[in-house]
Amino acid sequence: MRILLLSQFYPPVIGGEERHVRNLGAALAQRGHHVSVGTLMHPGSPETELDGAVRVHRLRGTLQRLSGLHIDPERRHAPPFPDPELVLALKRLVAREQPDIVHAHNWIYASFLPLKSQSGARLVVTLHDYGLVCAKKNFMHLGTNLCSGPAPAKCLPCATAHYGAMKAAGITSSNWASSFAARRLVDRFIAVSHSVARHTGLTPGRYEVIPNFVPDDVGVLGPEDPGLREELPAGGFILFVGDMMRLKGIRVLLQAYASLLQAPQLVLIGRRVADTPTEFPPNVRVLGAWPHSAIMHAWRRSLFGVLPSIGPEACATVIMEAMASGKAVVATDAGGMPDLVDHGETGLLVPPGDAHALADAMQTLLGDRALLARLGATSLARVGRLKAGAVVTRIEQVYRDVLRPATRSAAPTQQGAGEPSCQ
């Protein structure tokens, strides 16, 4: 098959979604498909380059030129509506690549919708978050409570608090319009968790629940950076990896950790953001954003991981990476995390925002090393279902389904009882 992956960002811009698209492209190419990527231009990167067997095309968009619209100049997002310049660039790219499948990730799909019918390609869209119905993508109302569902009277004030009035009106209204068009034009949605499928209101028969994945060799460690190794505690430690923000539960984690008895050090690896705490309890080691290879070494040396998000995390790859390192994870029973963590088997689940329950779970693992070892061993045994070898096969099947006229109008085979759904 000729496959065109669309992603608003691509390495050297690195995040969970970008890593997923890169790994997917590499895995598909390894299986003999012709794979190319269309992504937004990044300063200092070439317009066209080969990333292994995958040809990467960096495209310019009109909104990219308006730097004042973007909070982070390094991450100028695709808008939830057809960007005029990006639509033209995609038209040229489709004419050049002649894809059978266009597989879009995030809001960049909106700039392909006007081209869909004339392109002749089938369109698959992976929903890595709640952006189909939520202008902020996180499905949290006013940043504090799980949203009960989209409605104009709720969405506009919520988006205004996040973006400001002018941007909120444009983003919210255009997202509604693009979402309506997408539900008619997209041949198949892939939701990365049951939570995403449920909260975005996907139509039965029009979607599959397929998790993100980690490479088959994710557990094979490369050389360790001596400088970064020295920043880690000599003994075992509790590890948090991610943006140090309120929605990731960082404040709840610090409160819970402060109440632990005889606890080892807590290591935090990730970006500092606007709401990152400025003070930390004793014995907390705060590190910056590390290279992925160094993070995998940190997982291997840790006791267990903790991901106490208070929002409905869509599909946290960090849990898969912990599992691939043979580590248990304490996570919240929210979003896509119950799809990944089997409570009492590969980790422990606690209610979001509950510092006492989080502390109890961490104390349990610290006090019962036999339980900790059993959870870690089971995690390692089950992570194979979340590796490329298993997950990419399911994505290929989606491609085949939408390319077969006889099956496009029929409901896809739903996920079986024994199949994993999310990271």
XYZ file of C-alpha atoms in Angstrom:
423
model
C 0.000 0.000 0.000
C 0.978 3.605 -0.514
C 0.461 5.343 2.825
C 0.688 9.048 3.630
C 0.897 9.844 7.337
C -0.115 13.362 8.365
C 1.159 14.761 11.645
C 1.356 18.378 12.726
C 4.759 17.717 14.312
C 7.550 15.257 13.584
C 11.095 14.853 14.936
C 13.149 16.848 15.789
C 9.990 17.996 17.608
C 9.579 15.177 20.117
C 6.532 14.114 22.098
C 4.437 11.003 22.524
C 2.382 11.606 19.387
C 5.426 12.477 17.266
C 7.259 9.373 18.437
C 4.177 7.275 17.635
C 3.962 8.577 14.052
C 7.663 8.038 13.471
C 7.540 4.494 14.865
C 4.419 3.728 12.829
C 6.036 4.941 9.611
C 9.163 2.893 10.233
C 7.170 -0.241 11.063
C 4.942 0.090 7.991
C 7.949 0.645 5.726
C 9.649 -2.403 7.210
C 6.563 -4.405 6.212
C 6.996 -3.385 2.590
C 4.616 -0.431 2.321
C 5.535 2.822 0.587
C 5.339 5.375 3.410
C 5.657 9.144 3.402
C 4.927 11.781 6.041
C 3.422 15.239 5.672
C 4.133 17.540 8.601
C 4.439 21.234 9.388
C 7.658 23.071 8.651
C 10.072 23.323 11.576
C 12.820 25.989 11.622
C 16.184 24.540 10.705
C 14.762 21.346 9.199
C 14.894 20.526 5.479
C 11.720 20.653 3.416
C 12.236 17.043 2.317
C 14.387 14.329 3.830
C 14.597 10.581 4.241
C 14.087 9.194 7.735
C 15.208 5.642 7.092
C 12.860 4.373 4.369
C 10.249 7.072 5.080
C 10.245 10.302 3.066
C 9.344 13.300 5.218
C 7.804 16.410 3.623
C 7.618 19.594 5.702
C 4.816 21.905 4.644
C 4.078 25.555 5.302
C 0.793 26.758 6.699
C -0.675 30.239 6.822
C -1.168 30.193 10.578
C 2.435 29.148 11.121
C 3.478 32.597 9.975
C 1.405 34.254 12.712
C 3.732 33.675 15.642
C 1.583 35.680 18.038
C -1.130 33.019 17.889
C 1.096 30.325 19.380
C 2.122 30.057 23.017
C 5.178 27.945 22.166
C 7.013 29.176 19.034
C 8.603 25.735 18.690
C 5.182 24.067 18.469
C 2.971 26.032 16.086
C -0.058 23.792 15.968
C -2.239 22.995 12.987
C -5.627 24.734 13.316
C -8.930 22.817 13.560
C -10.012 24.206 10.178
C -8.604 24.087 6.632
C -5.485 26.270 6.583
C -5.383 27.784 3.050
C -1.658 27.415 2.441
C -1.527 23.990 4.052
C -4.445 22.756 1.924
C -2.543 23.728 -1.233
C 0.648 22.115 0.031
C -1.236 18.907 0.843
C -2.834 18.945 -2.604
C 0.606 19.008 -4.219
C 1.870 16.323 -1.858
C -1.064 13.998 -2.571
C -0.534 14.457 -6.327
C 3.112 13.520 -5.863
C 2.690 10.546 -3.509
C -0.620 9.135 -4.876
C -1.522 7.477 -1.562
C -4.065 4.691 -1.176
C -4.418 5.628 2.497
C -4.084 8.997 4.194
C -3.678 8.412 7.922
C -3.966 11.689 9.838
C -3.141 12.425 13.448
C -4.625 15.376 15.314
C -6.102 18.571 13.819
C -4.019 18.475 10.643
C -6.802 16.243 9.296
C -8.963 19.376 8.880
C -6.708 20.666 6.098
C -7.076 17.406 4.190
C -10.891 17.210 4.377
C -11.445 19.566 1.362
C -9.170 17.295 -0.714
C -10.598 13.976 0.389
C -13.091 13.281 -2.379
C -10.833 14.309 -5.252
C -7.753 12.561 -3.850
C -9.188 9.073 -4.286
C -7.515 8.048 -1.013
C -9.239 6.523 1.996
C -8.957 8.602 5.141
C -8.135 7.138 8.544
C -7.867 9.479 11.542
C -6.282 8.491 14.844
C -7.658 10.380 17.829
C -4.809 10.726 20.330
C -6.875 13.041 22.539
C -10.365 14.550 22.820
C -9.831 17.227 20.168
C -12.768 16.030 18.061
C -15.155 17.498 20.654
C -12.946 19.622 22.942
C -11.211 22.820 21.833
C -8.624 22.290 24.609
C -8.303 18.581 23.751
C -8.198 17.438 27.395
C -11.959 17.082 28.136
C -11.611 18.953 31.428
C -14.228 21.639 32.095
C -12.554 24.877 33.219
C -9.446 22.819 33.944
C -10.819 21.273 37.133
C -13.550 18.697 36.445
C -14.170 15.994 33.876
C -16.450 17.434 31.206
C -19.926 15.954 30.879
C -19.982 16.633 27.139
C -19.793 19.481 24.631
C -22.359 22.294 24.598
C -22.004 25.910 23.407
C -22.831 27.367 26.818
C -20.032 25.295 28.361
C -17.383 25.120 25.637
C -17.042 28.828 24.873
C -16.458 30.002 28.485
C -14.115 27.052 29.068
C -12.087 27.730 25.922
C -12.047 31.456 26.687
C -10.448 30.798 30.058
C -7.720 28.868 28.241
C -7.177 30.789 24.975
C -8.746 34.198 25.512
C -12.029 35.347 23.972
C -10.970 35.933 20.358
C -8.984 32.736 19.875
C -11.559 30.698 21.788
C -14.407 31.755 19.516
C -12.473 30.890 16.371
C -11.071 27.591 17.615
C -14.326 26.365 19.165
C -16.598 27.208 16.226
C -14.187 25.880 13.596
C -13.632 22.694 15.600
C -17.378 22.053 15.669
C -17.576 22.524 11.894
C -14.553 20.305 11.163
C -15.823 17.640 13.560
C -19.175 17.566 11.755
C -17.427 17.206 8.384
C -15.025 14.585 9.704
C -17.836 12.353 10.964
C -19.153 12.259 7.383
C -15.894 12.036 5.446
C -13.502 9.954 7.556
C -13.606 6.312 6.497
C -12.467 4.997 9.862
C -11.487 6.527 13.173
C -8.925 4.903 15.439
C -9.386 5.839 19.098
C -6.362 5.176 21.282
C -8.547 4.164 24.240
C -12.113 3.351 25.139
C -12.202 6.658 26.999
C -11.459 8.609 23.810
C -14.063 6.674 21.837
C -16.706 7.160 24.532
C -16.164 10.854 25.247
C -15.883 11.852 21.579
C -19.138 10.062 20.757
C -17.843 7.936 17.904
C -20.454 6.027 15.921
C -20.394 2.236 16.345
C -19.065 0.605 13.210
C -17.018 3.676 12.258
C -14.102 3.211 14.628
C -11.646 0.809 16.182
C -10.005 1.085 19.583
C -6.299 0.499 18.992
C -3.627 1.718 21.404
C -0.460 3.550 20.609
C 2.526 1.226 20.798
C 6.201 0.996 21.615
C 8.850 -0.488 19.286
C 9.512 -4.202 19.540
C 13.042 -3.490 20.798
C 12.046 -0.775 23.287
C 13.504 -2.779 26.169
C 16.923 -3.099 24.530
C 19.056 -0.409 26.095
C 21.730 1.505 24.239
C 24.815 3.145 25.761
C 24.075 5.143 28.905
C 25.060 8.803 29.126
C 27.474 8.948 32.095
C 26.505 12.525 32.921
C 22.798 11.742 33.110
C 23.456 8.513 34.990
C 25.166 10.507 37.735
C 22.024 12.584 38.197
C 20.022 9.529 39.280
C 20.085 8.229 42.863
C 22.430 5.328 43.492
C 19.671 3.120 44.941
C 16.156 2.356 43.758
C 13.753 5.262 43.413
C 10.171 6.102 42.484
C 9.928 7.566 38.988
C 7.557 10.072 37.388
C 8.026 10.894 33.687
C 6.016 13.638 31.989
C 5.251 17.340 31.986
C 5.317 18.561 35.586
C 1.851 20.077 35.414
C -1.298 20.043 37.515
C -3.277 17.920 35.042
C -0.569 15.258 35.268
C -1.224 15.170 39.013
C 2.133 16.598 40.042
C 0.748 18.430 43.087
C -1.176 15.356 44.221
C 1.967 13.282 43.810
C 4.077 15.644 45.903
C 1.432 15.714 48.635
C 1.234 11.926 48.667
C 4.996 11.473 48.616
C 5.491 13.839 51.547
C 3.356 11.516 53.699
C 5.287 8.318 52.936
C 7.321 6.611 55.617
C 10.994 5.806 54.943
C 10.519 6.425 51.262
C 13.317 6.280 48.687
C 13.890 9.322 46.521
C 11.247 10.489 44.082
C 12.690 11.371 40.670
C 10.788 13.690 38.324
C 11.836 13.732 34.658
C 10.052 16.122 32.315
C 9.366 19.667 31.221
C 8.634 22.474 33.637
C 5.534 24.404 32.579
C 3.610 27.423 33.825
C 1.929 25.613 36.719
C 4.908 23.494 37.785
C 5.387 23.799 41.565
C 8.251 26.008 42.669
C 8.881 24.127 45.911
C 9.356 20.390 46.403
C 9.444 18.116 49.473
C 12.807 16.879 50.729
C 14.239 13.891 48.878
C 12.614 14.857 45.558
C 15.061 15.073 42.661
C 13.808 17.305 39.832
C 15.422 16.672 36.458
C 14.695 18.265 33.105
C 13.475 16.842 29.822
C 15.719 13.891 29.016
C 16.391 12.012 25.758
C 14.212 8.953 25.336
C 17.161 6.564 25.593
C 18.145 8.047 28.951
C 14.577 7.762 30.219
C 14.584 4.039 29.412
C 17.745 3.638 31.502
C 16.013 5.498 34.321
C 13.046 3.121 34.120
C 15.351 0.128 34.349
C 16.964 1.496 37.523
C 13.712 2.555 39.210
C 11.577 0.643 41.720
C 8.243 1.505 40.106
C 6.549 4.308 38.231
C 3.734 6.646 39.144
C 1.341 8.505 36.821
C -1.283 10.271 38.955
C -3.059 12.295 36.231
C -6.205 14.029 37.406
C -7.551 14.337 33.858
C -8.634 11.547 31.471
C -5.195 10.789 30.038
C -5.937 9.421 26.569
C -3.187 6.828 26.206
C 0.027 7.292 28.153
C 2.990 5.734 26.352
C 5.041 6.201 29.496
C 3.115 3.308 31.074
C 4.094 1.024 28.184
C 7.734 2.006 28.580
C 7.602 1.187 32.287
C 6.023 -2.184 31.502
C 8.702 -2.899 28.889
C 11.273 -2.276 31.631
C 9.556 -4.773 33.936
C 8.163 -2.105 36.262
C 4.797 -1.779 37.956
C 2.950 1.523 37.728
C 0.671 3.293 40.180
C -1.809 5.213 38.030
C -5.204 6.824 38.336
C -8.401 5.070 37.355
C -9.184 7.649 34.669
C -9.120 8.024 30.907
C -7.235 5.315 29.053
C -5.112 4.154 31.972
C -7.472 1.327 33.058
C -7.099 -0.024 29.506
C -3.397 -0.480 30.220
C -2.940 -1.142 33.924
C -4.576 -4.306 35.224
C -5.220 -3.481 38.868
C -3.440 -5.914 41.171
C -1.753 -7.635 38.221
C 0.517 -5.127 36.478
C 0.079 -2.154 38.789
C -2.328 -0.363 41.088
C -5.125 2.072 40.191
C -6.312 4.847 42.496
C -9.010 7.538 42.192
C -7.777 10.726 40.480
C -6.928 13.585 42.804
C -6.874 11.375 45.921
C -3.516 11.936 47.606
C -4.309 9.544 50.472
C -5.139 6.667 48.115
C -2.039 7.416 46.044
C 0.146 7.403 49.150
C -1.396 4.116 50.339
C -0.696 2.461 46.980
C 2.923 3.646 46.901
C 3.443 2.599 50.529
C 2.011 -0.829 49.720
C 4.561 -1.398 46.961
C 7.404 -0.114 49.122
C 6.413 -2.434 51.950
C 5.723 -5.568 49.903
C 8.657 -6.256 47.614
C 7.244 -9.664 46.644
C 4.115 -7.954 45.314
C 6.262 -5.353 43.554
C 8.314 -8.071 41.846
C 5.181 -9.991 40.791
C 3.538 -6.891 39.287
C 6.726 -6.041 37.418
C 7.107 -9.548 36.012
C 3.483 -9.601 34.830
C 3.939 -6.181 33.220
C 6.920 -7.452 31.246
C 4.986 -10.541 30.157
C 1.981 -8.547 28.930
C 3.690 -5.623 27.197
C 4.092 -7.688 24.033
C 0.457 -6.902 23.197
C 1.420 -3.226 23.118
C 4.458 -3.515 20.875
C 4.682 -2.765 17.168
C 4.513 -6.404 16.132
C 0.991 -6.717 17.532
C -0.448 -3.217 17.157
C 0.751 -2.328 13.648
C -0.878 -5.521 12.371
C -4.212 -4.214 13.635
C -3.658 -0.831 11.950
C -2.820 -2.580 8.673
C -6.111 -4.440 8.946
C -7.962 -1.122 9.260
C -6.294 0.009 6.033
C -7.352 -3.182 4.254
C -10.912 -2.865 5.552
C -11.419 0.670 4.249
C -9.866 -0.216 0.897
C -12.286 -3.111 0.328
C -15.581 -1.807 -1.089
C -17.496 -4.720 0.366
C -16.409 -3.922 3.894
C -16.471 -0.118 3.912
C -20.204 -0.048 4.557
C -20.068 -2.848 7.095
C -19.210 -2.531 10.740
C -15.593 -3.414 11.482
C -14.774 -6.323 13.685
C -14.851 -4.968 17.207
C -12.010 -5.504 19.604
C -12.017 -8.935 21.155
C -12.239 -9.532 24.850
C -8.584 -10.479 25.192
C -7.107 -7.603 23.169
C -5.498 -4.558 24.768
C -6.993 -1.218 23.905
C -4.674 1.482 25.064
C -1.402 2.420 26.498
